[in-house]
PDB file of C-alpha atoms and ligand atoms in Angstrom:
ATOM      1  CA  MET A  24     -17.000  27.875   0.462  1.00 78.00           C
ATOM      2  CA  LYS A  25     -13.605  26.197   0.409  1.00 92.00           C
ATOM      3  CA  GLN A  26     -13.776  22.619  -0.879  1.00 97.00           C
ATOM      4  CA  GLY A  27     -12.218  19.718   1.018  1.00 98.00           C
ATOM      5  CA  THR A  28      -9.417  17.459  -0.226  1.00 98.00           C
ATOM      6  CA  LEU A  29      -9.677  13.785  -1.081  1.00 99.00           C
ATOM      7  CA  TYR A  30      -6.596  11.994   0.299  1.00 99.00           C
ATOM      8  CA  VAL A  31      -5.793   8.568  -1.162  1.00 99.00           C
ATOM      9  CA  VAL A  32      -3.865   6.875   1.625  1.00 99.00           C
ATOM     10  CA  ALA A  33      -1.723   3.747   1.253  1.00 98.00           C
ATOM     11  CA  THR A  34      -1.647   1.502   4.334  1.00 98.00           C
ATOM     12  CA  PRO A  35       0.551  -1.527   5.237  1.00 98.00           C
ATOM     13  CA  ILE A  36       0.249  -4.844   3.375  1.00 98.00           C
ATOM     14  CA  GLY A  37       1.279  -6.859   6.415  1.00 98.00           C
ATOM     15  CA  ASN A  38       3.789  -5.065   8.590  1.00 98.00           C
ATOM     16  CA  LEU A  39       2.287  -2.175  10.548  1.00 98.00           C
ATOM     17  CA  ALA A  40       5.731  -0.577  10.832  1.00 98.00           C
ATOM     18  CA  ASP A  41       5.360   0.291   7.144  1.00 98.00           C
ATOM     19  CA  MET A  42       2.656   2.864   7.981  1.00 98.00           C
ATOM     20  CA  SER A  43       4.029   6.302   7.185  1.00 98.00           C
ATOM     21  CA  PRO A  44       3.915   9.099   9.791  1.00 98.00           C
ATOM     22  CA  ARG A  45       2.212  11.296   7.194  1.00 98.00           C
ATOM     23  CA  ALA A  46      -0.501   8.667   6.663  1.00 98.00           C
ATOM     24  CA  VAL A  47      -1.163   8.629  10.420  1.00 98.00           C
ATOM     25  CA  SER A  48      -1.311  12.409  10.609  1.00 98.00           C
ATOM     26  CA  VAL A  49      -3.668  12.759   7.605  1.00 98.00           C
ATOM     27  CA  LEU A  50      -5.966  10.019   8.931  1.00 98.00           C
ATOM     28  CA  GLU A  51      -6.085  11.837  12.278  1.00 98.00           C
ATOM     29  CA  GLN A  52      -6.838  15.206  10.713  1.00 98.00           C
ATOM     30  CA  VAL A  53      -9.457  14.437   8.062  1.00 98.00           C
ATOM     31  CA  ASP A  54     -13.175  14.708   8.844  1.00 98.00           C
ATOM     32  CA  LEU A  55     -14.007  11.233   7.546  1.00 98.00           C
ATOM     33  CA  ILE A  56     -12.252   8.034   6.472  1.00 99.00           C
ATOM     34  CA  ALA A  57     -13.862   6.121   3.602  1.00 98.00           C
ATOM     35  CA  ALA A  58     -12.739   2.530   4.195  1.00 98.00           C
ATOM     36  CA  GLU A  59     -13.213  -0.597   2.075  1.00 98.00           C
ATOM     37  CA  ASP A  60     -14.117  -2.499   5.248  1.00 98.00           C
ATOM     38  CA  THR A  61     -14.551  -0.377   8.367  1.00 98.00           C
ATOM     39  CA  ARG A  62     -14.266  -3.373  10.706  1.00 98.00           C
ATOM     40  CA  HIS A  63     -10.991  -4.414   9.112  1.00 97.00           C
ATOM     41  CA  SER A  64      -9.565  -0.864   9.182  1.00 98.00           C
ATOM     42  CA  GLN A  65     -10.636  -0.490  12.802  1.00 98.00           C
ATOM     43  CA  TYR A  66      -7.597  -2.600  13.818  1.00 97.00           C
ATOM     44  CA  LEU A  67      -5.242  -0.261  11.996  1.00 98.00           C
ATOM     45  CA  MET A  68      -6.924   2.839  13.449  1.00 98.00           C
ATOM     46  CA  ALA A  69      -6.862   1.378  16.968  1.00 98.00           C
ATOM     47  CA  HIS A  70      -3.159   0.543  16.628  1.00 98.00           C
ATOM     48  CA  PHE A  71      -2.360   4.168  15.758  1.00 98.00           C
ATOM     49  CA  ALA A  72      -4.980   5.636  18.135  1.00 98.00           C
ATOM     50  CA  ILE A  73      -6.835   7.288  15.233  1.00 98.00           C
ATOM     51  CA  ARG A  74     -10.385   8.200  16.231  1.00 98.00           C
ATOM     52  CA  THR A  75     -11.671   9.750  13.007  1.00 98.00           C
ATOM     53  CA  PRO A  76     -15.172   8.532  11.998  1.00 98.00           C
ATOM     54  CA  MET A  77     -15.265   5.931   9.239  1.00 98.00           C
ATOM     55  CA  THR A  78     -17.780   5.173   6.509  1.00 98.00           C
ATOM     56  CA  PRO A  79     -17.799   2.102   4.250  1.00 98.00           C
ATOM     57  CA  TYR A  80     -16.780   2.535   0.624  1.00 98.00           C
ATOM     58  CA  HIS A  81     -16.606  -0.693  -1.366  1.00 98.00           C
ATOM     59  CA  ASP A  82     -17.563  -2.328  -4.674  1.00 96.00           C
ATOM     60  CA  HIS A  83     -21.172  -2.866  -3.528  1.00 97.00           C
ATOM     61  CA  ASN A  84     -22.018   0.652  -2.345  1.00 98.00           C
ATOM     62  CA  GLU A  85     -19.774   2.875  -4.469  1.00 97.00           C
ATOM     63  CA  THR A  86     -22.627   3.946  -6.781  1.00 97.00           C
ATOM     64  CA  GLN A  87     -24.651   5.332  -3.841  1.00 98.00           C
ATOM     65  CA  GLN A  88     -21.682   6.472  -1.746  1.00 98.00           C
ATOM     66  CA  THR A  89     -19.768   8.381  -4.430  1.00 98.00           C
ATOM     67  CA  PRO A  90     -22.216  11.330  -4.770  1.00 98.00           C
ATOM     68  CA  VAL A  91     -22.652  11.459  -0.976  1.00 98.00           C
ATOM     69  CA  LEU A  92     -18.891  11.737  -0.425  1.00 98.00           C
ATOM     70  CA  ILE A  93     -18.456  14.210  -3.288  1.00 98.00           C
ATOM     71  CA  GLU A  94     -21.116  16.444  -1.726  1.00 98.00           C
ATOM     72  CA  LYS A  95     -19.272  16.363   1.609  1.00 98.00           C
ATOM     73  CA  LEU A  96     -16.013  17.279  -0.163  1.00 98.00           C
ATOM     74  CA  ARG A  97     -17.729  20.099  -2.069  1.00 98.00           C
ATOM     75  CA  THR A  98     -19.024  21.553   1.171  1.00 98.00           C
ATOM     76  CA  GLY A  99     -15.624  21.607   2.860  1.00 98.00           C
ATOM     77  CA  ALA A 100     -15.079  18.185   4.453  1.00 98.00           C
ATOM     78  CA  SER A 101     -11.762  16.437   3.892  1.00 98.00           C
ATOM     79  CA  ILE A 102     -11.909  12.699   3.318  1.00 99.00           C
ATOM     80  CA  ALA A 103      -9.244   9.972   3.332  1.00 99.00           C
ATOM     81  CA  LEU A 104      -9.787   6.875   1.217  1.00 99.00           C
ATOM     82  CA  VAL A 105      -8.200   3.645   2.489  1.00 98.00           C
ATOM     83  CA  SER A 106      -8.502   0.027   1.437  1.00 98.00           C
ATOM     84  CA  ASP A 107      -7.961  -3.118   3.497  1.00 98.00           C
ATOM     85  CA  ALA A 108      -4.268  -3.113   2.632  1.00 98.00           C
ATOM     86  CA  GLY A 109      -1.857  -1.312   0.361  1.00 98.00           C
ATOM     87  CA  THR A 110      -2.661   1.375  -2.149  1.00 98.00           C
ATOM     88  CA  PRO A 111      -6.348   2.066  -2.859  1.00 98.00           C
ATOM     89  CA  LEU A 112      -7.527   1.549  -6.474  1.00 98.00           C
ATOM     90  CA  LEU A 113      -4.823  -1.084  -7.140  1.00 98.00           C
ATOM     91  CA  SER A 114      -7.163  -4.103  -7.427  1.00 98.00           C
ATOM     92  CA  ASP A 115      -9.144  -2.263  -4.740  1.00 98.00           C
ATOM     93  CA  PRO A 116     -12.141   0.100  -4.666  1.00 97.00           C
ATOM     94  CA  GLY A 117     -11.838   3.853  -5.187  1.00 98.00           C
ATOM     95  CA  TYR A 118     -11.670   4.484  -8.928  1.00 97.00           C
ATOM     96  CA  ARG A 119     -15.191   5.928  -9.131  1.00 98.00           C
ATOM     97  CA  LEU A 120     -14.668   8.256  -6.192  1.00 98.00           C
ATOM     98  CA  VAL A 121     -11.316   9.573  -7.421  1.00 98.00           C
ATOM     99  CA  ASN A 122     -12.710  10.011 -10.931  1.00 98.00           C
ATOM    100  CA  ALA A 123     -15.749  11.872  -9.590  1.00 98.00           C
ATOM    101  CA  ALA A 124     -13.509  14.096  -7.443  1.00 98.00           C
ATOM    102  CA  HIS A 125     -11.485  15.131 -10.506  1.00 98.00           C
ATOM    103  CA  GLU A 126     -14.670  15.817 -12.433  1.00 98.00           C
ATOM    104  CA  ALA A 127     -15.997  17.974  -9.600  1.00 98.00           C
ATOM    105  CA  GLY A 128     -12.729  19.949  -9.465  1.00 98.00           C
ATOM    106  CA  ILE A 129     -11.877  18.611  -5.996  1.00 98.00           C
ATOM    107  CA  LYS A 130      -8.224  18.364  -5.021  1.00 98.00           C
ATOM    108  CA  VAL A 131      -6.921  14.783  -4.931  1.00 98.00           C
ATOM    109  CA  ASN A 132      -3.836  14.164  -2.805  1.00 98.00           C
ATOM    110  CA  PRO A 133      -2.124  10.729  -2.915  1.00 98.00           C
ATOM    111  CA  LEU A 134      -0.097   9.535   0.076  1.00 98.00           C
ATOM    112  CA  PRO A 135       2.404   7.028  -1.326  1.00 98.00           C
ATOM    113  CA  GLY A 136       3.128   3.851   0.573  1.00 98.00           C
ATOM    114  CA  PRO A 137       2.939   0.058   0.469  1.00 98.00           C
ATOM    115  CA  CYS A 138       1.782  -1.686  -2.689  1.00 98.00           C
ATOM    116  CA  ALA A 139       2.325  -5.437  -3.159  1.00 98.00           C
ATOM    117  CA  ALA A 140       2.856  -5.106  -6.927  1.00 98.00           C
ATOM    118  CA  VAL A 141       5.573  -2.479  -6.606  1.00 98.00           C
ATOM    119  CA  ALA A 142       7.262  -4.253  -3.676  1.00 98.00           C
ATOM    120  CA  ALA A 143       7.435  -7.518  -5.669  1.00 98.00           C
ATOM    121  CA  LEU A 144       8.625  -5.734  -8.795  1.00 98.00           C
ATOM    122  CA  SER A 145      11.368  -4.005  -6.822  1.00 98.00           C
ATOM    123  CA  ALA A 146      12.663  -7.400  -5.678  1.00 98.00           C
ATOM    124  CA  ALA A 147      12.223  -9.374  -8.917  1.00 98.00           C
ATOM    125  CA  GLY A 148      15.369  -8.309 -10.725  1.00 98.00           C
ATOM    126  CA  LEU A 149      13.405  -8.333 -13.982  1.00 98.00           C
ATOM    127  CA  ALA A 150      13.239  -5.420 -16.404  1.00 97.00           C
ATOM    128  CA  THR A 151      11.421  -2.459 -14.885  1.00 97.00           C
ATOM    129  CA  ASP A 152      11.786   0.042 -17.737  1.00 97.00           C
ATOM    130  CA  ARG A 153       8.334  -1.193 -18.748  1.00 98.00           C
ATOM    131  CA  PHE A 154       5.923  -3.257 -16.740  1.00 98.00           C
ATOM    132  CA  LEU A 155       2.275  -4.135 -17.025  1.00 98.00           C
ATOM    133  CA  PHE A 156       0.105  -4.542 -13.951  1.00 98.00           C
ATOM    134  CA  ALA A 157      -2.507  -7.156 -14.881  1.00 98.00           C
ATOM    135  CA  GLY A 158      -4.176  -7.659 -11.470  1.00 98.00           C
ATOM    136  CA  PHE A 159      -6.064 -10.905 -10.794  1.00 98.00           C
ATOM    137  CA  ALA A 160      -6.549 -13.521 -13.506  1.00 98.00           C
ATOM    138  CA  PRO A 161     -10.106 -14.935 -13.836  1.00 97.00           C
ATOM    139  CA  SER A 162     -11.024 -17.803 -11.515  1.00 96.00           C
ATOM    140  CA  LYS A 163     -12.080 -20.320 -14.208  1.00 96.00           C
ATOM    141  CA  SER A 164      -9.305 -22.077 -16.086  1.00 95.00           C
ATOM    142  CA  THR A 165     -10.540 -21.450 -19.651  1.00 96.00           C
ATOM    143  CA  ALA A 166     -11.059 -17.729 -19.036  1.00 97.00           C
ATOM    144  CA  ARG A 167      -7.724 -17.567 -17.239  1.00 98.00           C
ATOM    145  CA  LYS A 168      -5.847 -19.098 -20.151  1.00 97.00           C
ATOM    146  CA  HIS A 169      -7.484 -16.640 -22.534  1.00 97.00           C
ATOM    147  CA  PHE A 170      -6.542 -13.836 -20.143  1.00 98.00           C
ATOM    148  CA  PHE A 171      -2.880 -14.933 -20.081  1.00 98.00           C
ATOM    149  CA  GLU A 172      -3.064 -15.264 -23.849  1.00 97.00           C
ATOM    150  CA  GLU A 173      -3.742 -11.511 -24.099  1.00 96.00           C
ATOM    151  CA  PHE A 174      -0.318 -10.893 -22.572  1.00 97.00           C
ATOM    152  CA  SER A 175       1.680 -13.660 -24.210  1.00 96.00           C
ATOM    153  CA  GLN A 176       3.329 -11.364 -26.771  1.00 95.00           C
ATOM    154  CA  GLN A 177       3.806  -8.516 -24.316  1.00 97.00           C
ATOM    155  CA  THR A 178       7.505  -7.690 -23.956  1.00 97.00           C
ATOM    156  CA  ALA A 179       7.028  -5.641 -20.769  1.00 98.00           C
ATOM    157  CA  THR A 180       7.434  -7.401 -17.420  1.00 98.00           C
ATOM    158  CA  LEU A 181       4.023  -8.663 -16.225  1.00 98.00           C
ATOM    159  CA  VAL A 182       2.690  -8.366 -12.685  1.00 98.00           C
ATOM    160  CA  PHE A 183      -0.201 -10.536 -11.477  1.00 98.00           C
ATOM    161  CA  TYR A 184      -1.969 -10.841  -8.122  1.00 98.00           C
ATOM    162  CA  GLU A 185      -3.055 -14.280  -6.965  1.00 98.00           C
ATOM    163  CA  SER A 186      -4.725 -15.858  -3.956  1.00 94.00           C
ATOM    164  CA  SER A 187      -3.939 -19.114  -2.189  1.00 94.00           C
ATOM    165  CA  HIS A 188      -7.013 -20.832  -3.738  1.00 94.00           C
ATOM    166  CA  ARG A 189      -5.644 -20.685  -7.258  1.00 96.00           C
ATOM    167  CA  ILE A 190      -1.873 -20.298  -7.096  1.00 98.00           C
ATOM    168  CA  VAL A 191      -1.122 -23.818  -8.395  1.00 97.00           C
ATOM    169  CA  GLU A 192      -3.730 -23.707 -11.173  1.00 97.00           C
ATOM    170  CA  SER A 193      -2.613 -20.243 -12.244  1.00 98.00           C
ATOM    171  CA  LEU A 194       1.025 -21.284 -12.492  1.00 98.00           C
ATOM    172  CA  GLN A 195       0.027 -24.360 -14.496  1.00 97.00           C
ATOM    173  CA  ASP A 196      -2.018 -22.243 -16.897  1.00 97.00           C
ATOM    174  CA  MET A 197       0.832 -19.756 -17.184  1.00 97.00           C
ATOM    175  CA  GLN A 198       3.120 -22.605 -18.157  1.00 97.00           C
ATOM    176  CA  THR A 199       0.619 -23.743 -20.789  1.00 96.00           C
ATOM    177  CA  VAL A 200       0.323 -20.291 -22.311  1.00 96.00           C
ATOM    178  CA  PHE A 201       3.774 -18.712 -21.770  1.00 96.00           C
ATOM    179  CA  GLY A 202       5.800 -21.943 -21.963  1.00 95.00           C
ATOM    180  CA  GLY A 203       8.068 -23.159 -19.155  1.00 96.00           C
ATOM    181  CA  ASP A 204      11.146 -21.023 -19.752  1.00 96.00           C
ATOM    182  CA  ARG A 205      10.351 -17.505 -18.623  1.00 97.00           C
ATOM    183  CA  LEU A 206      11.647 -16.323 -15.278  1.00 98.00           C
ATOM    184  CA  VAL A 207       9.041 -15.648 -12.612  1.00 98.00           C
ATOM    185  CA  LEU A 208       9.356 -14.177  -9.141  1.00 98.00           C
ATOM    186  CA  LEU A 209       6.813 -15.537  -6.706  1.00 98.00           C
ATOM    187  CA  ALA A 210       6.486 -13.082  -3.825  1.00 98.00           C
ATOM    188  CA  ARG A 211       4.425 -14.541  -0.990  1.00 98.00           C
ATOM    189  CA  GLU A 212       3.307 -12.798   2.195  1.00 98.00           C
ATOM    190  CA  ILE A 213       5.493  -9.730   1.614  1.00 98.00           C
ATOM    191  CA  SER A 214       6.466  -8.033   4.893  1.00 98.00           C
ATOM    192  CA  LYS A 215       4.752 -10.758   6.965  1.00 98.00           C
ATOM    193  CA  THR A 216       6.143 -13.594   9.099  1.00 98.00           C
ATOM    194  CA  PHE A 217       6.182 -16.157   6.304  1.00 97.00           C
ATOM    195  CA  GLU A 218       7.478 -13.883   3.571  1.00 98.00           C
ATOM    196  CA  THR A 219       8.990 -15.981   0.771  1.00 98.00           C
ATOM    197  CA  LEU A 220      10.574 -14.805  -2.440  1.00 98.00           C
ATOM    198  CA  HIS A 221      11.382 -17.514  -4.944  1.00 98.00           C
ATOM    199  CA  ARG A 222      12.596 -16.886  -8.473  1.00 98.00           C
ATOM    200  CA  ALA A 223      12.794 -19.610 -11.094  1.00 98.00           C
ATOM    201  CA  ASP A 224      11.622 -20.468 -14.606  1.00 98.00           C
ATOM    202  CA  ILE A 225       7.874 -21.112 -14.802  1.00 97.00           C
ATOM    203  CA  ALA A 226       8.202 -24.915 -15.080  1.00 97.00           C
ATOM    204  CA  SER A 227      10.519 -25.237 -12.045  1.00 98.00           C
ATOM    205  CA  LEU A 228       8.486 -22.752 -10.011  1.00 98.00           C
ATOM    206  CA  CYS A 229       5.320 -24.709 -10.745  1.00 97.00           C
ATOM    207  CA  ASP A 230       6.944 -27.954  -9.508  1.00 97.00           C
ATOM    208  CA  TRP A 231       8.352 -26.193  -6.442  1.00 98.00           C
ATOM    209  CA  VAL A 232       4.971 -24.784  -5.374  1.00 98.00           C
ATOM    210  CA  LYS A 233       3.148 -28.065  -6.077  1.00 97.00           C
ATOM    211  CA  ALA A 234       5.656 -29.986  -3.955  1.00 97.00           C
ATOM    212  CA  ASP A 235       5.167 -27.884  -0.809  1.00 96.00           C
ATOM    213  CA  SER A 236       1.660 -27.092   0.431  1.00 95.00           C
ATOM    214  CA  ASN A 237       3.072 -24.418   2.762  1.00 95.00           C
ATOM    215  CA  GLN A 238       4.103 -22.451  -0.316  1.00 96.00           C
ATOM    216  CA  GLN A 239       0.478 -22.440  -1.472  1.00 97.00           C
ATOM    217  CA  LYS A 240      -0.734 -20.432   1.546  1.00 97.00           C
ATOM    218  CA  GLY A 241      -1.175 -16.686   1.848  1.00 98.00           C
ATOM    219  CA  GLU A 242      -1.125 -13.820  -0.622  1.00 98.00           C
ATOM    220  CA  PHE A 243       0.938 -13.790  -3.790  1.00 98.00           C
ATOM    221  CA  VAL A 244       2.365 -11.546  -6.440  1.00 98.00           C
ATOM    222  CA  LEU A 245       3.768 -13.154  -9.587  1.00 98.00           C
ATOM    223  CA  VAL A 246       6.221 -11.067 -11.576  1.00 98.00           C
ATOM    224  CA  VAL A 247       6.716 -12.658 -14.983  1.00 98.00           C
ATOM    225  CA  GLN A 248       9.451 -11.916 -17.491  1.00 98.00           C
ATOM    226  CA  GLY A 249       8.042 -10.370 -20.672  1.00 98.00           C
ATOM    227  CA  ALA A 250       8.121 -12.099 -24.063  1.00 96.00           C
ATOM    228  CA  ILE A 251      11.475 -12.057 -25.811  1.00 85.00           C
ATOM    229  CA  LYS A 252      11.293  -9.648 -28.719  1.00 75.00           C
ATOM    230  CA  GLN A 253      11.434 -11.536 -32.029  1.00 64.00           C
ATOM    231  CA  ALA A 254      13.116 -10.157 -35.141  1.00 62.00           C
ATOM    232  CA  ALA A 255      10.659  -8.147 -37.257  1.00 60.00           C
ATOM    233  CA  GLY A 256       8.326 -10.365 -39.225  1.00 55.00           C
ATOM    234  CA  THR A 257       9.024 -13.480 -37.152  1.00 53.00           C
ATOM    235  CA  ALA A 258       7.041 -12.701 -34.026  1.00 52.00           C
ATOM    236  CA  VAL A 259       4.931 -15.855 -33.852  1.00 66.00           C
ATOM    237  CA  ASP A 260       3.276 -16.869 -30.647  1.00 76.00           C
ATOM    238  CA  THR A 261       2.123 -20.468 -30.623  1.00 79.00           C
ATOM    239  CA  GLY A 262      -0.627 -19.941 -28.061  1.00 80.00           C
ATOM    240  CA  ALA A 263      -2.033 -16.921 -29.903  1.00 81.00           C
ATOM    241  CA  VAL A 264      -1.989 -18.707 -33.283  1.00 84.00           C
ATOM    242  CA  LEU A 265      -3.612 -21.747 -31.735  1.00 83.00           C
ATOM    243  CA  ALA A 266      -6.340 -19.743 -30.022  1.00 84.00           C
ATOM    244  CA  ILE A 267      -7.336 -18.174 -33.353  1.00 86.00           C
ATOM    245  CA  LEU A 268      -7.275 -21.469 -35.263  1.00 88.00           C
ATOM    246  CA  LEU A 269      -9.284 -23.218 -32.543  1.00 89.00           C
ATOM    247  CA  GLU A 270     -12.100 -20.744 -33.080  1.00 86.00           C
ATOM    248  CA  GLU A 271     -12.486 -21.973 -36.661  1.00 87.00           C
ATOM    249  CA  LEU A 272     -11.151 -25.536 -36.860  1.00 88.00           C
ATOM    250  CA  PRO A 273     -11.364 -28.881 -35.065  1.00 87.00           C
ATOM    251  CA  LEU A 274      -8.680 -29.419 -32.447  1.00 88.00           C
ATOM    252  CA  LYS A 275      -6.480 -31.827 -34.410  1.00 88.00           C
ATOM    253  CA  GLN A 276      -6.468 -29.691 -37.527  1.00 86.00           C
ATOM    254  CA  ALA A 277      -5.891 -26.490 -35.556  1.00 86.00           C
ATOM    255  CA  SER A 278      -2.907 -27.931 -33.695  1.00 87.00           C
ATOM    256  CA  ALA A 279      -1.349 -29.434 -36.836  1.00 82.00           C
ATOM    257  CA  LEU A 280      -1.632 -26.098 -38.627  1.00 84.00           C
ATOM    258  CA  ALA A 281      -0.340 -24.141 -35.630  1.00 85.00           C
ATOM    259  CA  ALA A 282       2.702 -26.449 -35.459  1.00 80.00           C
ATOM    260  CA  ARG A 283       3.398 -25.816 -39.147  1.00 77.00           C
ATOM    261  CA  ILE A 284       3.021 -22.058 -38.795  1.00 81.00           C
ATOM    262  CA  THR A 285       5.161 -21.702 -35.673  1.00 81.00           C
ATOM    263  CA  GLY A 286       7.688 -24.514 -36.202  1.00 71.00           C
ATOM    264  CA  GLU A 287       6.824 -25.753 -32.684  1.00 76.00           C
ATOM    265  CA  LYS A 288       6.789 -29.545 -31.926  1.00 72.00           C
ATOM    266  CA  LYS A 289       3.479 -31.187 -32.946  1.00 79.00           C
ATOM    267  CA  ASN A 290       2.890 -33.049 -29.677  1.00 79.00           C
ATOM    268  CA  LEU A 291       3.547 -29.919 -27.629  1.00 79.00           C
ATOM    269  CA  VAL A 292       1.108 -27.869 -29.699  1.00 83.00           C
ATOM    270  CA  TYR A 293      -1.458 -30.667 -29.457  1.00 87.00           C
ATOM    271  CA  LYS A 294      -1.133 -30.613 -25.637  1.00 80.00           C
ATOM    272  CA  MET A 295      -1.533 -26.828 -25.631  1.00 85.00           C
ATOM    273  CA  ALA A 296      -4.640 -27.166 -27.805  1.00 84.00           C
ATOM    274  CA  LEU A 297      -6.153 -29.747 -25.429  1.00 86.00           C
ATOM    275  CA  SER A 298      -5.523 -27.457 -22.526  1.00 82.00           C
ATOM    276  CA  LEU A 299      -6.892 -24.348 -24.269  1.00 83.00           C
ATOM    277  CA  ALA A 300     -10.020 -26.202 -25.350  1.00 80.00           C
ATOM    278  CA  ALA A 301     -10.556 -27.873 -21.957  1.00 73.00           C
ATOM    279  CA  PRO A 302     -13.789 -26.969 -20.169  1.00 58.00           C
ATOM    280  CA  ASP A 303     -13.530 -24.879 -16.999  1.00 56.00           C
ATOM    281  CA  ASN A 304     -12.303 -26.686 -13.957  1.00 46.00           C
TER     282      ASN A 304
HETATM  283  N1  SAM B 421      -4.223  -2.563  -3.034  1.00 86.30           N
HETATM  284  C1  SAM B 421      -3.366  -3.660  -2.672  1.00 86.30           C
HETATM  285  C2  SAM B 421      -1.921  -3.286  -3.007  1.00 86.30           C
HETATM  286  O1  SAM B 421      -1.608  -2.094  -3.073  1.00 86.30           O
HETATM  287  O2  SAM B 421      -1.100  -4.173  -3.143  1.00 86.30           O
HETATM  288  C3  SAM B 421      -3.804  -4.938  -3.327  1.00 86.30           C
HETATM  289  C4  SAM B 421      -5.184  -5.370  -2.943  1.00 86.30           C
HETATM  290  S1  SAM B 421      -5.709  -6.841  -3.695  1.00 86.30           S
HETATM  291  C5  SAM B 421      -7.379  -6.924  -3.207  1.00 86.30           C
HETATM  292  C6  SAM B 421      -5.028  -8.095  -2.690  1.00 86.30           C
HETATM  293  C7  SAM B 421      -3.949  -8.891  -3.414  1.00 86.30           C
HETATM  294  O3  SAM B 421      -2.724  -8.169  -3.395  1.00 86.30           O
HETATM  295  C8  SAM B 421      -3.639 -10.223  -2.780  1.00 86.30           C
HETATM  296  O4  SAM B 421      -4.524 -11.254  -3.212  1.00 86.30           O
HETATM  297  C9  SAM B 421      -2.232 -10.485  -3.275  1.00 86.30           C
HETATM  298  O5  SAM B 421      -2.245 -10.939  -4.612  1.00 86.30           O
HETATM  299  C10 SAM B 421      -1.652  -9.065  -3.239  1.00 86.30           C
HETATM  300  N2  SAM B 421      -1.059  -8.818  -1.918  1.00 86.30           N
HETATM  301  C11 SAM B 421      -1.530  -8.007  -0.953  1.00 86.30           C
HETATM  302  N3  SAM B 421      -0.714  -8.046   0.121  1.00 86.30           N
HETATM  303  C12 SAM B 421       0.275  -8.902  -0.171  1.00 86.30           C
HETATM  304  C13 SAM B 421       1.421  -9.374   0.531  1.00 86.30           C
HETATM  305  N4  SAM B 421       1.695  -8.976   1.767  1.00 86.30           N
HETATM  306  N5  SAM B 421       2.244 -10.247  -0.103  1.00 86.30           N
HETATM  307  C14 SAM B 421       1.983 -10.667  -1.345  1.00 86.30           C
HETATM  308  N6  SAM B 421       0.907 -10.261  -2.057  1.00 86.30           N
HETATM  309  C15 SAM B 421       0.072  -9.398  -1.474  1.00 86.30           C
END
């Protein structure tokens, strides 16, 4: 029996006019649509008069649903995977299903389309020869700072997703870890009514967002300039050095040593140490 195809279909991230004609035609023609949230996707389907049956596929049922969907594909059904918005698998469910499809020898067909990370990157004017998609930072401040720390030496442009609940705190923690000088593009509500793109160094961007509560609403992508490459043998990152020393030494001693190692100002390193060692907020 001929196997079905798994289509991975990108859908709009705000503006329904960004739906591709091919996406509409595939969603009409498949036997089943696996949707992150069927109630949410119902609006999209209604708008395009798509009447294909839907089944939920999300983080909480993927273990049970994956073999069920793979069996349908093996026996000839074609399935389209969609998420609430944008490209499935990009900070969205679908990885297990697509992986299982490859392992079962089922054809996987991606339908390219909207993706907030790529849209923001395309408008950031920062290096795109290399970029690193880092997704969402953790919600607690200590974990978030450690997360940013992992990328602090990364020379590729960094792309983060963020929600309205944590945009201010995230920018503050970025400033603590990356310093205030790197350029960042904040892309808010891309393709929607209140779309805002604002590019500035981290310190100024942080002040700008804090000063205007309207700029704290909606969905965000932060595109952050990568670390400046240091000459060989001199690549010292204050935050990284500090994080290691803090694991072994008391705060004062760790910050004094980190300042000596990096040549950074003592009071600045001390402030960074306080912030890195601070309990979750
Ligand atoms: N798969 C989606 C994609 O392709 O972009 C991302 C899904 S993820 C669960 C949702 C996050 O993506 C939001 O919290 C925000 O960080 C980002 N995002 C989605 N739509 C956006 C938009 N219109 N403007 C800015 N960021 C957006």
